[in-house]
Structures are given as C-alpha cells and as structure tokens.
GROMACS .gro file of C-alpha atoms in nm:
model
  168
    1ALA     CA    1  -3.064   0.291   0.642
    2LEU     CA    2  -2.751   0.458   0.764
    3HIS     CA    3  -2.826   0.798   0.617
    4ASP     CA    4  -3.180   0.814   0.761
    5SER     CA    5  -3.049   0.971   1.081
    6GLU     CA    6  -2.976   1.291   0.889
    7THR     CA    7  -3.237   1.524   0.750
    8ARG     CA    8  -3.177   1.619   0.392
    9PRO     CA    9  -3.369   1.755   0.098
   10LYS     CA   10  -3.512   1.498  -0.139
   11GLY     CA   11  -3.238   1.377  -0.370
   12GLY     CA   12  -2.970   1.557  -0.167
   13LEU     CA   13  -2.649   1.403  -0.047
   14THR     CA   14  -2.542   1.352   0.311
   15ARG     CA   15  -2.204   1.378   0.477
   16LEU     CA   16  -2.211   1.002   0.536
   17GLN     CA   17  -2.217   0.918   0.167
   18PHE     CA   18  -1.884   1.091   0.103
   19SER     CA   19  -1.712   1.001   0.427
   20THR     CA   20  -1.408   0.782   0.476
   21HIS     CA   21  -1.505   0.697   0.834
   22ALA     CA   22  -1.654   0.376   0.968
   23PHE     CA   23  -2.002   0.396   1.120
   24ASN     CA   24  -2.215   0.193   1.359
   25ALA     CA   25  -2.575   0.087   1.294
   26ASP     CA   26  -2.710   0.417   1.430
   27GLY     CA   27  -2.502   0.631   1.194
   28GLY     CA   28  -2.254   0.741   1.459
   29LEU     CA   29  -1.880   0.704   1.429
   30TYR     CA   30  -1.768   0.348   1.497
   31ASP     CA   31  -1.608   0.307   1.841
   32VAL     CA   32  -1.324   0.063   1.781
   33SER     CA   33  -1.249   0.033   2.152
   34LYS     CA   34  -1.573  -0.164   2.195
   35VAL     CA   35  -1.456  -0.441   1.960
   36LEU     CA   36  -1.083  -0.438   2.031
   37ASN     CA   37  -0.907  -0.551   2.347
   38GLU     CA   38  -0.681  -0.254   2.420
   39THR     CA   39  -0.417  -0.452   2.609
   40THR     CA   40  -0.367  -0.737   2.360
   41PHE     CA   41  -0.505  -0.567   2.046
   42ALA     CA   42  -0.711  -0.879   1.983
   43PHE     CA   43  -1.053  -0.876   1.817
   44ASN     CA   44  -1.338  -0.912   2.068
   45ARG     CA   45  -1.613  -1.107   1.892
   46GLN     CA   46  -1.860  -1.074   2.181
   47GLY     CA   47  -1.808  -0.698   2.188
   48TYR     CA   48  -1.859  -0.684   1.812
   49GLU     CA   49  -2.182  -0.883   1.825
   50SER     CA   50  -2.322  -0.676   2.112
   51TYR     CA   51  -2.213  -0.337   1.974
   52SER     CA   52  -2.271  -0.311   1.598
   53LYS     CA   53  -2.161  -0.432   1.260
   54ILE     CA   54  -1.928  -0.194   1.086
   55HIS     CA   55  -2.081   0.017   0.808
   56LEU     CA   56  -1.879   0.191   0.539
   57SER     CA   57  -1.994   0.460   0.301
   58ILE     CA   58  -2.016   0.384  -0.069
   59PHE     CA   59  -1.743   0.642  -0.126
   60PHE     CA   60  -1.510   0.451   0.107
   61ALA     CA   61  -1.588   0.120  -0.064
   62PHE     CA   62  -1.526   0.268  -0.409
   63THR     CA   63  -1.201   0.423  -0.287
   64TYR     CA   64  -1.074   0.083  -0.177
   65ALA     CA   65  -1.191  -0.091  -0.494
   66LEU     CA   66  -1.043   0.171  -0.725
   67SER     CA   67  -0.714   0.170  -0.535
   68PHE     CA   68  -0.673  -0.202  -0.595
   69ALA     CA   69  -0.784  -0.159  -0.957
   70THR     CA   70  -0.526   0.117  -1.004
   71LEU     CA   71  -0.246  -0.110  -0.887
   72ALA     CA   72  -0.357  -0.390  -1.119
   73THR     CA   73  -0.395  -0.160  -1.419
   74THR     CA   74  -0.055  -0.003  -1.354
   75LEU     CA   75   0.114  -0.341  -1.376
   76SER     CA   76  -0.082  -0.453  -1.682
   77HIS     CA   77  -0.042  -0.122  -1.868
   78VAL     CA   78   0.334  -0.111  -1.821
   79ALA     CA   79   0.368  -0.479  -1.911
   80LEU     CA   80   0.160  -0.446  -2.228
   81PHE     CA   81   0.277  -0.108  -2.357
   82HIS     CA   82   0.635  -0.088  -2.230
   83GLY     CA   83   0.724  -0.448  -2.147
   84ARG     CA   84   0.923  -0.524  -2.461
   85THR     CA   85   1.134  -0.210  -2.426
   86ILE     CA   86   1.199  -0.277  -2.057
   87TRP     CA   87   1.296  -0.636  -2.131
   88GLU     CA   88   1.531  -0.541  -2.417
   89GLN     CA   89   1.702  -0.269  -2.214
   90THR     CA   90   1.738  -0.501  -1.915
   91LYS     CA   91   1.899  -0.772  -2.129
   92ALA     CA   92   2.129  -0.518  -2.294
   93SER     CA   93   2.237  -0.372  -1.960
   94PHE     CA   94   2.330  -0.716  -1.825
   95GLN     CA   95   2.534  -0.777  -2.140
   96HIS     CA   96   2.691  -0.428  -2.104
   97LYS     CA   97   2.563  -0.327  -2.450
   98PHE     CA   98   2.327  -0.052  -2.339
   99GLY     CA   99   2.511   0.278  -2.325
  100ASP     CA  100   2.297   0.580  -2.390
  101VAL     CA  101   2.419   0.926  -2.294
  102HIS     CA  102   2.265   0.910  -1.946
  103THR     CA  103   2.432   0.579  -1.866
  104ARG     CA  104   2.771   0.710  -1.978
  105LEU     CA  105   2.730   1.026  -1.768
  106MET     CA  106   2.628   0.826  -1.461
  107LYS     CA  107   2.929   0.593  -1.493
  108LYS     CA  108   3.163   0.887  -1.545
  109ASN     CA  109   3.039   1.110  -1.262
  110TYR     CA  110   2.930   0.867  -0.989
  111ASP     CA  111   3.111   0.593  -0.804
  112PRO     CA  112   2.942   0.255  -0.763
  113VAL     CA  113   2.748   0.196  -0.443
  114PRO     CA  114   2.992   0.085  -0.170
  115GLN     CA  115   2.962  -0.259  -0.012
  116TRP     CA  116   2.905  -0.114   0.336
  117PHE     CA  117   2.572   0.023   0.216
  118TYR     CA  118   2.448  -0.324   0.121
  119THR     CA  119   2.576  -0.462   0.453
  120LEU     CA  120   2.392  -0.188   0.642
  121LEU     CA  121   2.077  -0.256   0.440
  122VAL     CA  122   2.083  -0.627   0.529
  123VAL     CA  123   2.147  -0.547   0.898
  124VAL     CA  124   1.856  -0.301   0.912
  125ILE     CA  125   1.621  -0.548   0.742
  126GLY     CA  126   1.728  -0.817   0.989
  127LEU     CA  127   1.675  -0.584   1.286
  128THR     CA  128   1.333  -0.489   1.150
  129MET     CA  129   1.228  -0.853   1.127
  130LEU     CA  130   1.362  -0.921   1.478
  131THR     CA  131   1.170  -0.620   1.610
  132CYS     CA  132   0.850  -0.744   1.446
  133GLU     CA  133   0.894  -1.086   1.606
  134GLY     CA  134   1.002  -0.947   1.944
  135PHE     CA  135   0.708  -0.708   1.970
  136GLY     CA  136   0.463  -0.942   1.799
  137THR     CA  137   0.161  -0.864   2.017
  138GLN     CA  138   0.210  -0.488   1.991
  139LEU     CA  139   0.308  -0.458   1.626
  140GLN     CA  140   0.106  -0.752   1.491
  141LEU     CA  141   0.337  -0.776   1.190
  142PRO     CA  142   0.511  -1.110   1.133
  143TYR     CA  143   0.863  -1.119   0.993
  144TRP     CA  144   0.734  -1.220   0.650
  145GLY     CA  145   0.527  -0.898   0.643
  146VAL     CA  146   0.852  -0.704   0.616
  147LEU     CA  147   0.964  -0.926   0.329
  148LEU     CA  148   0.626  -0.886   0.159
  149ALA     CA  149   0.645  -0.507   0.193
  150MET     CA  150   0.991  -0.509   0.037
  151ALA     CA  151   0.873  -0.733  -0.247
  152LEU     CA  152   0.576  -0.505  -0.320
  153ALA     CA  153   0.802  -0.200  -0.323
  154PHE     CA  154   1.040  -0.379  -0.561
  155ILE     CA  155   0.758  -0.490  -0.791
  156PHE     CA  156   0.578  -0.155  -0.810
  157THR     CA  157   0.872   0.089  -0.825
  158LEU     CA  158   0.943   0.051  -1.198
  159PRO     CA  159   0.580   0.049  -1.322
  160ILE     CA  160   0.487   0.353  -1.113
  161ALA     CA  161   0.802   0.531  -1.230
  162VAL     CA  162   0.715   0.457  -1.594
  163ILE     CA  163   0.360   0.591  -1.549
  164THR     CA  164   0.491   0.900  -1.368
  165VAL     CA  165   0.753   0.974  -1.632
  166THR     CA  166   0.523   0.925  -1.931
  167THR     CA  167   0.233   1.125  -1.787
  168ASN     CA  168   0.439   1.400  -1.624
   0.00000   0.00000   0.00000
C-alpha cells in the first residue's frame, strides 16, 4: 500500500493520508514531467505506463467529492428554500413594481451603467476567446471554455451570495 513506505505506530496516521499531493506507486511525489510532453503539453501514454499510475490520498479524494457536493447542495438549497422569493422579486423588478428602500436609494444615488462598459466587456470577452484559440497548444482552453466559465459564474453568483448573506 502507499503508506507502507512510512513507519508509524499502530493505528497512527501518516502524512500521506492527509496530503493533497499526487503520489507514484512507491509513495514518492508524482513527477508529472515523466507523463507530460513539456513542449506540446500532451499526455504521454507510454511514459505513464512505464512510470506509475497516479495515486491520490483519501483526503484529496474526499476534498474533490465534497467540493462538487457543496456546489450541488448550494444550488438545491437556494432553489428549495429561497426560490419562490427570488422568482417573485425578479418578476416584480421586471415589471418595475419592486421598490424597497435599498432599490430607491440605489436609483437616487447611482447612475445606470454606461454603454461603453458593456462594449468594453464584449470586446474583452472576444479578445479572451481569440487568445484561447490563438494559443491553443499552450493554453489548452477552447473558446467555449471561456463561455462555460462565464456561464458558471453567472449561475453560481446568486446562490452563493444568498448562502453568504444568510449565514454571515
């Protein structure tokens, strides 16, 4: 087993069990340069098969699993417990019926966002997608990865804000 390379008291824990690093079959740190072509950043299957399979600690695996579970539970919690309120306030704001004290203060004290900001935003997004396509072998991010990242940010901003506000 991976932790056998360390001496430990019976029932004791090792540094490998609580590590976030990747390990090789001997318990050493995984050398990515042996499985990755450094000029093209492509996966080298022959290097992988001759070097070692990648081993992760249970802590690392749980961290990944719980991170994905946290995202899913954030969406479902906000939808189930606050969804009706969010929907009603969204409908009312589009019909210009929602006017609490904060909305009135914001309209009174702040100008609307100027059009040049939206133009600049579209230009920067376009340049980002062109950069991703132009440096495809170095960045390894297709243009749709930028759109996916923006969609995820749009989807998760409100639920994470609701959780943050309600839990302080």
